[in-house]
């Protein structure tokens, strides 16, 4: 089977390419390299010993994507390409709506034109807003997102569902990720955001390599066991494997299916700091700061539906997530 991976040189996309190649899929990638580097293609190939076809294309320039569809016939598309920085989306909503929504509309038009109507979409747990229940199940209604980035995910879920509803040749799998961290065990693939990171693990890694003096812990007065925010951190390789399982689903049904991809475990900010220190035998200086606007106390998945229907569940524990994150940081960030 041949899979198109949009945004395939990015953090989650690159790990998914590795898992797809390891399972014998043919992989074609396009990316505009806005938030990733072309070297990632070589790294994917050196890890797997297999080739991928790479195209530099921008979803906002529909014609730049056309050669990808002219040259290949796809069994399914895994759609990662998009902008993802929450804070930036508040400052530049037009950029986010334009890139993520117009870009995806362009992609879907081409998919329709070339007769590939199966898409696995990178959604986010953020679409639940303030969820009705914790752990969060897929039965929880979607809620109000706290930023434009989140709204692009929520709106795209609706758009893809409407497309499928209008044309039952379409098959749509919406994957709602919780908090991906970790890196490939080779230390070759991982996440290296530009500038000062917003997310917890990239920030910890910058402190660990000495680029930032200390971690600010955003609030210690939440209604959680130690007062700091609780999240569902999932190893990016586990997340990548979830996509491989979702390929079977998207190619065997003509429906819209939605799955949480999380571990079901909630860890606090201080749990993560302590686990990172223990796994890697180092110290992360931190101080308590005020709460960050928009943060919830506790947010973790009920991943049962993905286990039952996709046959997928996360395998890697927190220690492994911390070890793999640090291996990547040492090789790439210092
Ligand atoms: P990433 O930024 O590492 O990867 C996204 C890739 O898309 C980048 O390589 C970027 O260059 C590319 N891209 C962006 N706009 C493009 C365009 N117009 N045309 C072509 N390529 C374009 O991000 P990631 O962490 O790998 O996330 C992948 C997807 O998963 C995103 O859609 C993101 O919103 C979603 N997601 C991520 C998280 C997370 O915490 N990392 C959580 C939930 C959902
Ligand atoms: C985790 C915890 C912070 C940084 C975000 C997006 C979400 C999804 C995943 C894409 C919280 C605390 C953080 C720091 C801290 N992305 N923290 N100091 O906010 O759960 O989710 O990434 O879809 O949409 O919102 O992740 O890593 O930013 O924060 O104390 O410097 O760490 O308050 O409790 P979040 P995060």
Coordinates of N, CA, C and O in Angstrom, one line a residue, residues 4-10 29-38 41 54-62 64-65 68 79-84 95 98-100 103 194:
X4 N 0.4 8.6 1.3 CA 1.0 10.0 1.3 C 1.0 10.6 2.7 O -0.1 10.6 3.4
X5 N 2.1 11.0 3.1 CA 2.3 11.6 4.5 C 2.5 13.1 4.3 O 3.6 13.5 3.9
X6 N 1.5 14.0 4.6 CA 1.8 15.4 4.5 C 2.4 15.9 5.8 O 2.2 15.3 6.9
X7 N 3.4 16.8 5.7 CA 4.1 17.2 6.9 C 5.0 16.1 7.4 O 5.3 16.0 8.6
X8 N 5.4 15.2 6.5 CA 6.2 14.0 6.9 C 7.6 14.2 7.4 O 8.2 13.3 7.9
X9 N 8.1 15.4 7.2 CA 9.5 15.7 7.8 C 9.3 16.3 9.2 O 10.3 16.6 9.8
X10 N 8.1 16.6 9.7 CA 7.9 17.2 11.0 C 8.1 16.1 12.1 O 8.4 14.9 11.8
X29 N 6.2 11.6 0.8 CA 6.1 12.7 1.7 C 6.0 14.0 1.0 O 6.8 14.2 0.0
X30 N 5.2 15.0 1.4 CA 5.4 16.3 1.0 C 5.4 17.2 2.2 O 4.7 16.9 3.2
X31 N 6.2 18.3 2.1 CA 6.3 19.3 3.2 C 6.8 20.5 2.6 O 7.6 20.5 1.7
X32 N 6.5 21.7 3.2 CA 7.1 22.9 2.7 C 8.3 23.3 3.5 O 8.9 24.3 3.2
X33 N 8.7 22.5 4.4 CA 9.9 22.6 5.3 C 9.9 23.9 6.1 O 10.9 24.5 6.5
X34 N 8.7 24.4 6.4 CA 8.5 25.6 7.2 C 9.0 25.3 8.6 O 9.6 26.2 9.3
X35 N 8.7 24.2 9.1 CA 9.0 23.8 10.5 C 9.8 22.5 10.6 O 9.7 21.8 11.6
X36 N 10.5 22.2 9.5 CA 11.3 20.9 9.6 C 12.4 21.1 8.5 O 12.4 22.0 7.7
X37 N 13.3 20.1 8.6 CA 14.5 20.2 7.7 C 14.5 19.0 6.7 O 14.2 17.9 7.1
X38 N 15.1 19.3 5.6 CA 15.2 18.2 4.5 C 16.1 17.0 5.0 O 15.8 15.9 4.5
X41 N 14.7 13.5 5.8 CA 14.5 12.5 4.8 C 15.6 11.4 4.9 O 15.3 10.2 5.0
X54 N 10.3 12.2 -1.7 CA 10.0 13.5 -1.0 C 9.7 14.6 -2.1 O 10.4 14.7 -3.1
X55 N 8.7 15.4 -1.8 CA 8.3 16.6 -2.6 C 8.3 17.8 -1.7 O 7.6 17.8 -0.7
X56 N 8.9 18.9 -2.2 CA 8.7 20.1 -1.4 C 7.5 20.8 -2.0 O 7.5 21.2 -3.2
X57 N 6.5 20.9 -1.2 CA 5.2 21.4 -1.7 C 4.5 22.1 -0.6 O 4.7 21.8 0.6
X58 N 3.7 23.2 -1.0 CA 3.0 24.0 0.0 C 1.5 23.8 -0.2 O 1.0 24.0 -1.3
X59 N 0.8 23.4 0.9 CA -0.6 23.2 0.8 C -1.3 24.5 0.3 O -2.4 24.4 -0.3
X60 N -0.7 25.6 0.5 CA -1.4 26.9 0.1 C -1.2 27.1 -1.4 O -1.9 28.0 -1.9
X61 N -0.3 26.4 -2.0 CA -0.1 26.5 -3.4 C -0.5 25.2 -4.0 O 0.3 24.3 -4.1
X62 N -1.8 25.1 -4.4 CA -2.4 23.8 -4.8 C -1.6 23.2 -5.9 O -1.3 22.0 -5.9
X64 N 1.5 23.3 -6.5 CA 2.7 22.7 -6.0 C 2.5 21.3 -5.5 O 3.5 20.5 -5.5
X65 N 1.3 20.9 -5.1 CA 1.0 19.6 -4.7 C 0.6 18.6 -5.8 O 0.7 17.4 -5.7
X68 N 2.7 15.5 -6.9 CA 2.6 14.4 -6.0 C 1.5 13.4 -6.4 O 1.7 12.2 -6.4
X79 N -2.5 13.1 7.2 CA -2.4 14.5 7.0 C -1.9 15.2 8.3 O -2.7 15.6 9.2
X80 N -0.6 15.4 8.4 CA 0.1 16.1 9.5 C 0.3 17.6 9.3 O 0.5 18.3 10.2
X81 N 0.5 18.0 8.0 CA 0.9 19.3 7.7 C 0.0 20.4 8.3 O -1.2 20.3 8.2
X82 N 0.7 21.3 9.0 CA -0.1 22.4 9.6 C 0.8 23.1 10.6 O 1.9 22.7 10.9
X83 N 0.3 24.3 11.0 CA 1.0 25.0 12.0 C 0.4 24.7 13.4 O -0.8 24.4 13.5
X84 N 1.2 24.7 14.5 CA 0.7 24.1 15.7 C 1.1 24.9 17.0 O 0.9 24.4 18.1
X95 N -3.1 33.7 9.8 CA -2.0 32.8 9.3 C -2.5 31.4 9.6 O -2.4 30.5 8.8
X98 N -5.7 30.4 7.6 CA -5.3 30.3 6.2 C -4.5 29.0 6.0 O -4.9 28.2 5.1
X99 N -3.5 28.8 6.7 CA -2.6 27.7 6.5 C -3.3 26.3 6.7 O -3.3 25.4 5.9
X100 N -3.9 26.2 7.9 CA -4.4 24.9 8.3 C -5.7 24.6 7.6 O -5.9 23.5 7.1
X103 N -5.3 25.3 3.5 CA -4.3 24.3 3.0 C -5.0 22.9 2.9 O -4.9 22.1 2.0
X194 N 11.7 26.0 17.1 CA 12.4 27.3 17.0 C 12.1 28.2 18.2 O 11.0 28.2 18.7

